[in-house]
PDB file of C-alpha atoms in Angstrom:
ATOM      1  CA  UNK A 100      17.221  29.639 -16.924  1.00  0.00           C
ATOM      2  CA  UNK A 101      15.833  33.108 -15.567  1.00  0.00           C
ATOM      3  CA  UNK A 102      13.419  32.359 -12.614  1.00  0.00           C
ATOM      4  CA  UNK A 103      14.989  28.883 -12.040  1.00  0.00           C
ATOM      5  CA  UNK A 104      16.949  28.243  -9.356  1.00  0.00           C
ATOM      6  CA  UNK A 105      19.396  25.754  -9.566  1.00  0.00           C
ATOM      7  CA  UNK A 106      21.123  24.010  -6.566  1.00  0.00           C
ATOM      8  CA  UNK A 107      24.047  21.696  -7.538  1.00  0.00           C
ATOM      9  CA  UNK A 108      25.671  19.055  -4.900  1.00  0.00           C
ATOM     10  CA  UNK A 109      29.010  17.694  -5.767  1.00  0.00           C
ATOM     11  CA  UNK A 110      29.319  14.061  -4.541  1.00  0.00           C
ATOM     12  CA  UNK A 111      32.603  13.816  -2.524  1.00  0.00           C
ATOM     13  CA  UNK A 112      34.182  10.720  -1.570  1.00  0.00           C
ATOM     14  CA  UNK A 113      31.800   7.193  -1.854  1.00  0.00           C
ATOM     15  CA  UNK A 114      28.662   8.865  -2.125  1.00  0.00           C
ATOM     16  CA  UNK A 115      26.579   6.940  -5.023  1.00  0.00           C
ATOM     17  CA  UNK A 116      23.035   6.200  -6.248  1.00  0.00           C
ATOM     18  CA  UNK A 117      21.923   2.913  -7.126  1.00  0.00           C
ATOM     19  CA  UNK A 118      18.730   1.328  -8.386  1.00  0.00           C
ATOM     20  CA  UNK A 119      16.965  -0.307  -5.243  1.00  0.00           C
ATOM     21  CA  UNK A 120      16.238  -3.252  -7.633  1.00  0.00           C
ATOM     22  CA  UNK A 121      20.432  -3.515  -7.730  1.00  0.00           C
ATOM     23  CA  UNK A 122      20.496  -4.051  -4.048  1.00  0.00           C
ATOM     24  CA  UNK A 123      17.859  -6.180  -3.444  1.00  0.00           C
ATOM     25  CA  UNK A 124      19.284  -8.525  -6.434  1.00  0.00           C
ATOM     26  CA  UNK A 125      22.323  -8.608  -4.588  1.00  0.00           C
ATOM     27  CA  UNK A 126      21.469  -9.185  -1.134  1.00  0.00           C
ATOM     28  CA  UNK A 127      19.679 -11.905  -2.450  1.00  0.00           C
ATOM     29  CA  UNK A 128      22.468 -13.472  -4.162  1.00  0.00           C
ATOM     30  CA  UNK A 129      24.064 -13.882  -1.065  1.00  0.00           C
ATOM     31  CA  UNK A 130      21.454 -16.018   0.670  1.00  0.00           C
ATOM     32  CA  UNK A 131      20.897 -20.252  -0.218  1.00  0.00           C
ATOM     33  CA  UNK A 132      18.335 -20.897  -2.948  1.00  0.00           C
ATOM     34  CA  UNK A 133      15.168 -20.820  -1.363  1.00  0.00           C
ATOM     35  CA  UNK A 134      15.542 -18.267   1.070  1.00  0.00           C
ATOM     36  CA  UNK A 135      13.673 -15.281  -0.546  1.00  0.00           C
ATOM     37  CA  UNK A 136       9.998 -15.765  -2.153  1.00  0.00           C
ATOM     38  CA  UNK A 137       9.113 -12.713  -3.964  1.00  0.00           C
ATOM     39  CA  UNK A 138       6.024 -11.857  -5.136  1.00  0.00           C
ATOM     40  CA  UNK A 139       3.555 -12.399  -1.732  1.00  0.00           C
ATOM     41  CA  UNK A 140       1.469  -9.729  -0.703  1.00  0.00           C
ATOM     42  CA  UNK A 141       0.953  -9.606   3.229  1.00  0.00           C
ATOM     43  CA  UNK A 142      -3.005  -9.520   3.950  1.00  0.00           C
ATOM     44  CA  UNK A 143      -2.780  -9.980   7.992  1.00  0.00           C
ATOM     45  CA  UNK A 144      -1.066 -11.409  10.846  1.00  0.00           C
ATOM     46  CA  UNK A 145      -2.153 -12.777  14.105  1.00  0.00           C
ATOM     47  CA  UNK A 146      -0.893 -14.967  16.795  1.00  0.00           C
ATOM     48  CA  UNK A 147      -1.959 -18.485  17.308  1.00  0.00           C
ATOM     49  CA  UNK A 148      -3.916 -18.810  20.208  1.00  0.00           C
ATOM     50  CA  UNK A 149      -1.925 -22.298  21.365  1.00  0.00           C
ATOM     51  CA  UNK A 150       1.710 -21.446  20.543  1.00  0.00           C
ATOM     52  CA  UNK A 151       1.848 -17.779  19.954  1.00  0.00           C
ATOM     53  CA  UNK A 152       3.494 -18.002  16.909  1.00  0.00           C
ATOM     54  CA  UNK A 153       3.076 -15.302  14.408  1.00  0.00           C
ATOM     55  CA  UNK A 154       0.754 -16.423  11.219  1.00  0.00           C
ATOM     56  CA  UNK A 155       0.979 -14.127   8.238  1.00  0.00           C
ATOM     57  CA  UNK A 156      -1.728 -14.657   5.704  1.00  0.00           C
ATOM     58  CA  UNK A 157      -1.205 -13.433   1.976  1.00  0.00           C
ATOM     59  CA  UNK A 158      -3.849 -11.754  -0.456  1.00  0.00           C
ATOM     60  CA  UNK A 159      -3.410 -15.306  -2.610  1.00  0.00           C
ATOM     61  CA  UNK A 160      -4.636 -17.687   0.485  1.00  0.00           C
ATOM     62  CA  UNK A 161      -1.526 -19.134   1.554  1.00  0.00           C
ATOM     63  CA  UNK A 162      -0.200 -18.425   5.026  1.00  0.00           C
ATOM     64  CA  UNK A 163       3.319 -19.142   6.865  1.00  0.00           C
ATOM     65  CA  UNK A 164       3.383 -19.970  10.582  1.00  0.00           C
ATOM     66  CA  UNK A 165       6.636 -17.983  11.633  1.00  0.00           C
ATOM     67  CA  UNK A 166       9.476 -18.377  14.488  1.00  0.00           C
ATOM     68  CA  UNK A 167      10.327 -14.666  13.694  1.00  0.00           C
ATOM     69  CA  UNK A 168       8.898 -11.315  11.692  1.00  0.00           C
ATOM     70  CA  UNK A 169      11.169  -8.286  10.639  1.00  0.00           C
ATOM     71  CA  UNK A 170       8.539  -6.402   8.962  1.00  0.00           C
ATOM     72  CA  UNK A 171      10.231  -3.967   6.277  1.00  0.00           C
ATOM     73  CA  UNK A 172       6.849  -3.563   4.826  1.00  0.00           C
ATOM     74  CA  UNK A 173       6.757   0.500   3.790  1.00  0.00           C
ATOM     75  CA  UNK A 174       5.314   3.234   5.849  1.00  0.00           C
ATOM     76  CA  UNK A 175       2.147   1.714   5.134  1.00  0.00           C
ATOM     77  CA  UNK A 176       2.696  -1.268   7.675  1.00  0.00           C
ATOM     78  CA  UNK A 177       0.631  -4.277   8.235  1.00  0.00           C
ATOM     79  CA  UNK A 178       2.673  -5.269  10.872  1.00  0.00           C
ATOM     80  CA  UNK A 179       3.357  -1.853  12.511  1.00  0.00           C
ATOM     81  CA  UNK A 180      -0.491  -1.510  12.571  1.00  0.00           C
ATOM     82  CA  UNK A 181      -0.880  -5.439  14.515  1.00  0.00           C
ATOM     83  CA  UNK A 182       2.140  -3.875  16.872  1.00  0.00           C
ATOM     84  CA  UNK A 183      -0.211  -0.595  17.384  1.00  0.00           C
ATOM     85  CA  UNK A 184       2.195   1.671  17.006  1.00  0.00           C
ATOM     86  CA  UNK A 185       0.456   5.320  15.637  1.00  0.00           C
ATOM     87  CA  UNK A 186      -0.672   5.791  12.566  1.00  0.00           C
ATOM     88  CA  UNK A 187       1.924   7.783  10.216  1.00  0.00           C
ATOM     89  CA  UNK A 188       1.623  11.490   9.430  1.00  0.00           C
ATOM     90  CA  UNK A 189       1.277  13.062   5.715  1.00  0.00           C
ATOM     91  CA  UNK A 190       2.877  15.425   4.028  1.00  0.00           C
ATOM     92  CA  UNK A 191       0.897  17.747   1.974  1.00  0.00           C
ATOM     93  CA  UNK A 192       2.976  17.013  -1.016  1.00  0.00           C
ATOM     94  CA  UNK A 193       3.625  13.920  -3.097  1.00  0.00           C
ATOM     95  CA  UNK A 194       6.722  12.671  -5.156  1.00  0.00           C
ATOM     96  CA  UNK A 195       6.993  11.806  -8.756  1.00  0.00           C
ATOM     97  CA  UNK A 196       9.939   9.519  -9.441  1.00  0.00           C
ATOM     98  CA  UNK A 197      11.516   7.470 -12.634  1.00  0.00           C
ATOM     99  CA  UNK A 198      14.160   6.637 -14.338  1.00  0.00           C
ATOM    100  CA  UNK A 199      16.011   7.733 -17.916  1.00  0.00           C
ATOM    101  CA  UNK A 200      17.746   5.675 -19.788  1.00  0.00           C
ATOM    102  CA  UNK A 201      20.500   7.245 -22.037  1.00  0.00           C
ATOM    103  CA  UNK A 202      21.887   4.395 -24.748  1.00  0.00           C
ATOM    104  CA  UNK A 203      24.660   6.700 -25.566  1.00  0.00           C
ATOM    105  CA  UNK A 204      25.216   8.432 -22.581  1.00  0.00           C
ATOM    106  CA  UNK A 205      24.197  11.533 -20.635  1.00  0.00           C
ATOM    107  CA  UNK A 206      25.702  14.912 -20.400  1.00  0.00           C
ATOM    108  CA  UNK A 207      25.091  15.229 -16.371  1.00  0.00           C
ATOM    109  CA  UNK A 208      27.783  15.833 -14.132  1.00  0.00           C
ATOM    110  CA  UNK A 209      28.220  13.618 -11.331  1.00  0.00           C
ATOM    111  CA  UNK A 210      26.249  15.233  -8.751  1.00  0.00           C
ATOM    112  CA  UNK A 211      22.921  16.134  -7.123  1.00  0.00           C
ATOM    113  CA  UNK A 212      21.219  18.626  -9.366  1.00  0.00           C
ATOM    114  CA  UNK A 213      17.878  20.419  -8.024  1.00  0.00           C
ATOM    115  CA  UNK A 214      15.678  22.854  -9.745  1.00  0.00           C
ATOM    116  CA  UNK A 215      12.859  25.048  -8.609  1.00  0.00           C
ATOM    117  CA  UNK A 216      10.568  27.014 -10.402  1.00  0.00           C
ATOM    118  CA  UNK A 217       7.594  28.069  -9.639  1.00  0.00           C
ATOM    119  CA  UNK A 218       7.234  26.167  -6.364  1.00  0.00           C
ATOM    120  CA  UNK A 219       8.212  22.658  -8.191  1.00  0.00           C
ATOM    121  CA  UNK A 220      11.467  21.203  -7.500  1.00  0.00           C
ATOM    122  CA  UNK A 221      12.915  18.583  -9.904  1.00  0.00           C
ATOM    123  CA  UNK A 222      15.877  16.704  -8.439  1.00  0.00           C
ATOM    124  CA  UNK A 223      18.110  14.765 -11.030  1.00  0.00           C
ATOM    125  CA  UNK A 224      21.106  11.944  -9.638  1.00  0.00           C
ATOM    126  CA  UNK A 225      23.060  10.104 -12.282  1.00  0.00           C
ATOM    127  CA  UNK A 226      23.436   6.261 -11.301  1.00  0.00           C
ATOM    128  CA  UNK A 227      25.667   5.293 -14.173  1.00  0.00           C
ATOM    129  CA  UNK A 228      27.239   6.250 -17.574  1.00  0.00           C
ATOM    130  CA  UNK A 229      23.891   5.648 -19.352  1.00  0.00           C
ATOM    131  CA  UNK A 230      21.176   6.341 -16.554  1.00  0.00           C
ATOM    132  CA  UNK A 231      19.349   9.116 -14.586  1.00  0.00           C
ATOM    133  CA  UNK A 232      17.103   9.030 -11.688  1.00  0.00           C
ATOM    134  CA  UNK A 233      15.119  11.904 -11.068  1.00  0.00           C
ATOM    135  CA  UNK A 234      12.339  13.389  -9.461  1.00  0.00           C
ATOM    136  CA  UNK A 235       9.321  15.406  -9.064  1.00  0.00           C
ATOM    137  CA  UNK A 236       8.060  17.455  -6.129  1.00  0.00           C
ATOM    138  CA  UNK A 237       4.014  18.007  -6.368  1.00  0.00           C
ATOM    139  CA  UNK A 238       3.473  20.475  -3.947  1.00  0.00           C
ATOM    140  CA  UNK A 239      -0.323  18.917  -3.894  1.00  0.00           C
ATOM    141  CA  UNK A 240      -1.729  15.658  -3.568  1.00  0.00           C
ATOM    142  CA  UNK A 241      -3.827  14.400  -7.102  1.00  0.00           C
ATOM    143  CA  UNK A 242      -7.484  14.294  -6.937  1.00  0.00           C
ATOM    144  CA  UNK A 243      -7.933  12.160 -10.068  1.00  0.00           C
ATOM    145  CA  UNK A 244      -7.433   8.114  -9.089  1.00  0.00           C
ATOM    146  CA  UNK A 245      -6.094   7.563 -12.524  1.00  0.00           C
ATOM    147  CA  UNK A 246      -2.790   9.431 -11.360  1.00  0.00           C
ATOM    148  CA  UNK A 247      -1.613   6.928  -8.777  1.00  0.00           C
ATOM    149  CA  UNK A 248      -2.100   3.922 -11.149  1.00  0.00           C
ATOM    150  CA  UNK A 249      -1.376   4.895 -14.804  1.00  0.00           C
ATOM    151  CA  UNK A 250       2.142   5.663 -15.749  1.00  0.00           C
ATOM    152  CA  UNK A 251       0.921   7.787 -18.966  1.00  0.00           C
ATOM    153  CA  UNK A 252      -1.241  10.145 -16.746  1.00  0.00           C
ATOM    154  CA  UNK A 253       2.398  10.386 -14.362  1.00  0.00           C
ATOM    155  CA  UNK A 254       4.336  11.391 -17.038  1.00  0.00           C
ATOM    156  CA  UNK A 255       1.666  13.890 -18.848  1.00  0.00           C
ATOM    157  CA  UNK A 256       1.488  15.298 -15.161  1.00  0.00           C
ATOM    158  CA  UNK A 257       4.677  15.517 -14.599  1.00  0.00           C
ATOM    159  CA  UNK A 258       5.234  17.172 -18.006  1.00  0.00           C
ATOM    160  CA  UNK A 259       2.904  19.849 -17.678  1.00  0.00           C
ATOM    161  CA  UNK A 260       4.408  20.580 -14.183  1.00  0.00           C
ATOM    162  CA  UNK A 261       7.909  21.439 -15.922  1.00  0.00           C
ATOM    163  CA  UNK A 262       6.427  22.823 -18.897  1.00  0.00           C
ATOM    164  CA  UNK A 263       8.855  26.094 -18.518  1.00  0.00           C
ATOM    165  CA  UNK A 264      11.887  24.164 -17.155  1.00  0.00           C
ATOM    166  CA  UNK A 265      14.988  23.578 -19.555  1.00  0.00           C
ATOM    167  CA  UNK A 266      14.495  21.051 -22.504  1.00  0.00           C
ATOM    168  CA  UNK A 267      17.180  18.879 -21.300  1.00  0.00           C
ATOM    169  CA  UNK A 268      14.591  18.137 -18.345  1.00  0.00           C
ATOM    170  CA  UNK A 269      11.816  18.193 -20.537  1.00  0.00           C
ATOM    171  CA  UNK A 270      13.100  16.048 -22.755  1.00  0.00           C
ATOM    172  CA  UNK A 271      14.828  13.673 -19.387  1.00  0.00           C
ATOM    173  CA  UNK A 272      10.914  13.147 -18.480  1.00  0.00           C
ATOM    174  CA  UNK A 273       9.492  12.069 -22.457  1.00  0.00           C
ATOM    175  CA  UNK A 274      12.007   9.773 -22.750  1.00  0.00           C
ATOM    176  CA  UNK A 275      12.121   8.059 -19.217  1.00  0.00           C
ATOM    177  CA  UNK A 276      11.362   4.553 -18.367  1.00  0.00           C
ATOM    178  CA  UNK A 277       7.560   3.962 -18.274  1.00  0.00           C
ATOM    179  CA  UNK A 278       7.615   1.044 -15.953  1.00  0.00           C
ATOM    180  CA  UNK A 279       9.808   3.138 -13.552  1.00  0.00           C
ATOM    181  CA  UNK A 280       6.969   5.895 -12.683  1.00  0.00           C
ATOM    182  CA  UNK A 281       5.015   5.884  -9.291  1.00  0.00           C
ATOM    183  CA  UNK A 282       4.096   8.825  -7.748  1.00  0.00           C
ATOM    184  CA  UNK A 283       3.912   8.385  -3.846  1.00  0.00           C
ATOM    185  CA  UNK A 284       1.771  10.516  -0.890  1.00  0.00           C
ATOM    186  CA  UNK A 285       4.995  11.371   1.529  1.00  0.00           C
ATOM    187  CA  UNK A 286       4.308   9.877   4.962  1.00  0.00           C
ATOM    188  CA  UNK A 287       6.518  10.051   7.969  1.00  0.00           C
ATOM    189  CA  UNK A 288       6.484   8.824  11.628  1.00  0.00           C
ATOM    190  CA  UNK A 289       7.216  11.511  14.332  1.00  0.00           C
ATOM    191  CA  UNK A 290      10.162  11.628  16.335  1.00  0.00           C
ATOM    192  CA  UNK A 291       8.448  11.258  19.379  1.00  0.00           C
ATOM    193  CA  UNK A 292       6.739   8.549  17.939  1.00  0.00           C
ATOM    194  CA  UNK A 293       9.804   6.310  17.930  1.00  0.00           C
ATOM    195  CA  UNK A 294      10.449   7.345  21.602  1.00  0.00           C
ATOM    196  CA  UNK A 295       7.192   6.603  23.119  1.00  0.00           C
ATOM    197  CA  UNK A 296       6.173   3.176  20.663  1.00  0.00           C
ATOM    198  CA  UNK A 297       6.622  -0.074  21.205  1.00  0.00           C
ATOM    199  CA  UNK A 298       8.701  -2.047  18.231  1.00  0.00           C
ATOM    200  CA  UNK A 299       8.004  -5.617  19.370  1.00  0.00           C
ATOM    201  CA  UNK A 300       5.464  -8.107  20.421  1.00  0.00           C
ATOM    202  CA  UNK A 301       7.095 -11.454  21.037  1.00  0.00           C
ATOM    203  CA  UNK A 302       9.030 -12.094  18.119  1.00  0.00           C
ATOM    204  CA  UNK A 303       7.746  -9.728  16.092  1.00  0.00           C
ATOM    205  CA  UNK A 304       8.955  -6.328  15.552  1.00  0.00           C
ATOM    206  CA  UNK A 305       9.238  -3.419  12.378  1.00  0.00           C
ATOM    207  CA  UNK A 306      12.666  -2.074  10.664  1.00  0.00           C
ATOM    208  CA  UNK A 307      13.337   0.569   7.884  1.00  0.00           C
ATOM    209  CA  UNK A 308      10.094   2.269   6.326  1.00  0.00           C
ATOM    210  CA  UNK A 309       7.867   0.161   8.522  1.00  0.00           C
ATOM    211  CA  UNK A 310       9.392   1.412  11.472  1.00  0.00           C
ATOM    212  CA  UNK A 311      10.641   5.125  10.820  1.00  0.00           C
ATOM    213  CA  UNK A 312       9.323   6.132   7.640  1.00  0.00           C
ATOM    214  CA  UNK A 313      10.896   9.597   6.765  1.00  0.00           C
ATOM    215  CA  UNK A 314      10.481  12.253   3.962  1.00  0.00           C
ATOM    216  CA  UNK A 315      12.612  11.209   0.742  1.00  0.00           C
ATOM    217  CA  UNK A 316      14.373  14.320   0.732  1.00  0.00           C
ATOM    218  CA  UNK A 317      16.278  13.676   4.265  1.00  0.00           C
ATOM    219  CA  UNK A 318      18.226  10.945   2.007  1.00  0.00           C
ATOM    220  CA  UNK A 319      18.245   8.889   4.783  1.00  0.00           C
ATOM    221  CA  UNK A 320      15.976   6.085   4.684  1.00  0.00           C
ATOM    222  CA  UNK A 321      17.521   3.021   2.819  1.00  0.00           C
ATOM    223  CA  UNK A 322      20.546   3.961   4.960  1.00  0.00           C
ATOM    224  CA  UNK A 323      18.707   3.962   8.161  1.00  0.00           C
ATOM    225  CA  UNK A 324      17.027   0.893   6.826  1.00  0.00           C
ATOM    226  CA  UNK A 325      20.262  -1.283   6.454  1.00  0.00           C
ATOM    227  CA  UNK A 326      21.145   0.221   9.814  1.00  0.00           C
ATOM    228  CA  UNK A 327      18.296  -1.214  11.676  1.00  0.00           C
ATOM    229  CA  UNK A 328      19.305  -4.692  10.027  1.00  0.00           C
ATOM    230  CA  UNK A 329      23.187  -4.293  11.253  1.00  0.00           C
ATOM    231  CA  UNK A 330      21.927  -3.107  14.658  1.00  0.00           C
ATOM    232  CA  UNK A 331      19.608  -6.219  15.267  1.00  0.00           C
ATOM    233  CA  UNK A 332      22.339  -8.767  13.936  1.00  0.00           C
ATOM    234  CA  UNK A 333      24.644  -7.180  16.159  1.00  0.00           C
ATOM    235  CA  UNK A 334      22.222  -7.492  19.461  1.00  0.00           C
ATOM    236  CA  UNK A 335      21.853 -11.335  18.424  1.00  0.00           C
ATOM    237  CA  UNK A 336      25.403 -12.006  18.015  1.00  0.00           C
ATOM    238  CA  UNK A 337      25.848 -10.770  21.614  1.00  0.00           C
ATOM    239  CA  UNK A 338      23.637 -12.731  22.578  1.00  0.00           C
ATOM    240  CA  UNK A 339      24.759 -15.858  21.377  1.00  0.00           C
ATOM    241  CA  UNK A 340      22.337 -15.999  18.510  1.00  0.00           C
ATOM    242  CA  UNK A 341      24.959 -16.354  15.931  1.00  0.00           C
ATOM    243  CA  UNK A 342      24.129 -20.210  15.282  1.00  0.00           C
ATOM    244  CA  UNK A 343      21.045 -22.667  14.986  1.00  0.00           C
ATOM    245  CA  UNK A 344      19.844 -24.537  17.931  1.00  0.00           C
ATOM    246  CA  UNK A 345      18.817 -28.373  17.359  1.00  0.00           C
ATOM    247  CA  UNK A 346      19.781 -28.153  13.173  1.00  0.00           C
ATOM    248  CA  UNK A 347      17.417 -25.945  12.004  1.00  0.00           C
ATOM    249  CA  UNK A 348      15.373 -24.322  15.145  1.00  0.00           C
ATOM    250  CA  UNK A 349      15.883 -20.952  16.097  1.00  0.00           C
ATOM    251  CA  UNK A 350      16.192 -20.041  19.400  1.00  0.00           C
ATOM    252  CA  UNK A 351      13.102 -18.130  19.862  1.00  0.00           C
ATOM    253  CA  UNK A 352      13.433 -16.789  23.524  1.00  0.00           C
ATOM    254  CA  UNK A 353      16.890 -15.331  22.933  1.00  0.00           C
ATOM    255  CA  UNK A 354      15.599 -13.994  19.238  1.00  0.00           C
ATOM    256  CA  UNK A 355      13.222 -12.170  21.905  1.00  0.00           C
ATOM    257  CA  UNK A 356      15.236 -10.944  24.380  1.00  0.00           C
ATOM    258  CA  UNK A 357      16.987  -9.262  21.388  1.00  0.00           C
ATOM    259  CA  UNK A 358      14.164  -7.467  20.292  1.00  0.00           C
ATOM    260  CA  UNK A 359      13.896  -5.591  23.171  1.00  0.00           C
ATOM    261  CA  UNK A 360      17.299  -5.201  23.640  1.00  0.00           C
ATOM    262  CA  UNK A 361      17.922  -3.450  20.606  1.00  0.00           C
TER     263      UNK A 361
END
């Protein structure tokens, strides 16, 4: 371990990780059949001319003519770019991430383990019993296209980065799940961004990544995420909006007048 610094974390109290595959599985279990569609890649939206209406067009030719849009749709945001809000700034790093399954169980302690060496920091999170999360700080962004697409040129990357690390981390990084690596240019929205943009236009507005996208090592994202979703049910509750107006029509004005409230 001589030239590696190692920063440990102990968890205290309710502090977890989870897969965001886990979460999304279970918010969705928790809506009627029908609710979610997966799988539909946002091209564009526009307004009709007539009604106003948002109409979101997808990459396979279909389109939806929408009462509302909540745009959660990363920091690369179709619908923060139709709301004109400023582009996003980069980081001149990226992130390597993936996951490790262990069949018969790690040896990690339950905590937030981060390594540097050499100007590359590898953080490593248990989730459960039998699985790691970790990560890869590039303190550069790759040149060569076939990095961001090909999850063998990820992992050779990323292998070669922590050549001189500790074979336990070696070894975490051969054995990790392939379809789990994605290596990601780190974007984030300025502060004074958020204080100066506007979030809404009609009944369309941006939450989570979409809206504040932040660097992954402020932990704070998926958190501020759910917050956003929390904050806006809570400005349409007050506002009456807790209930469906003529069976199955929202009411639109009020679902405005909440957007801007909140």
């Amino acid at each position: 371990m001589a030239n590696i610094s190692l920063l440990r974390v102990p968890w205290d109290g309710e502090a977890r990780c989870l897969r965001r595959k886990d979460l999304i599985d279970t918010l969705y279990a928790a809506l009627p059949l029908g609710t979610v569609k997966f799988n539909f890649q946002l091209e564009s939206i526009k307004l009709d001319q007539h009604s106003t209406k948002p109409i979101l067009r997808f990459i396979d030719g279909s389109s939806i003519r929408a009462k509302v849009v909540i745009g959660y749709d990363s920091g690369k945001s179709i619908i923060a770019n139709f709301l004109n809000l400023k582009p996003t700034k980069m980081f001149p790093s990226s992130a390597i991430r993936g996951l490790t399954n262990y069949p018969n169980g790690h040896s990690f302690e339950h905590e937030f383990a981060r390594l540097w060496k050499d100007n590359i920091l590898v953080g490593i999170i248990p989730v459960v019993d039998n699985m790691v999360y970790w990560f890869c700080l590039l303190p550069y962004i790759p040149k060569d296209e076939k990095t961001w697409i090909d999850p063998g040129v990820i992992q050779q990357v990323t292998l070669e980065l922590v050549s001189d690390h500790p074979q336990e981390i070696r070894k975490m990084i051969e054995n990790t799940d392939m379809k789990s690596l994605s290596i990601t240019h780190m974007r984030y929205r300025a502060p004074w961004d958020l204080l100066t943009g506007s979030f809404c236009k009609g009944t369309v507005t941006v939450a989570g990544d979409a809206m504040h996208v932040m660097g992954p090592f402020l932990g704070q994202g998926g958190s501020a995420g759910l917050e956003d979703s929390v904050v806006l049910a809570r400005t349409m509750a007050q506002l009456g909006l807790n209930g469906f107006e003529s069976g199955s029509k929202l009411m639109v004005h009020g679902v405005e007048e909440a957007l801007i409230g909140s």
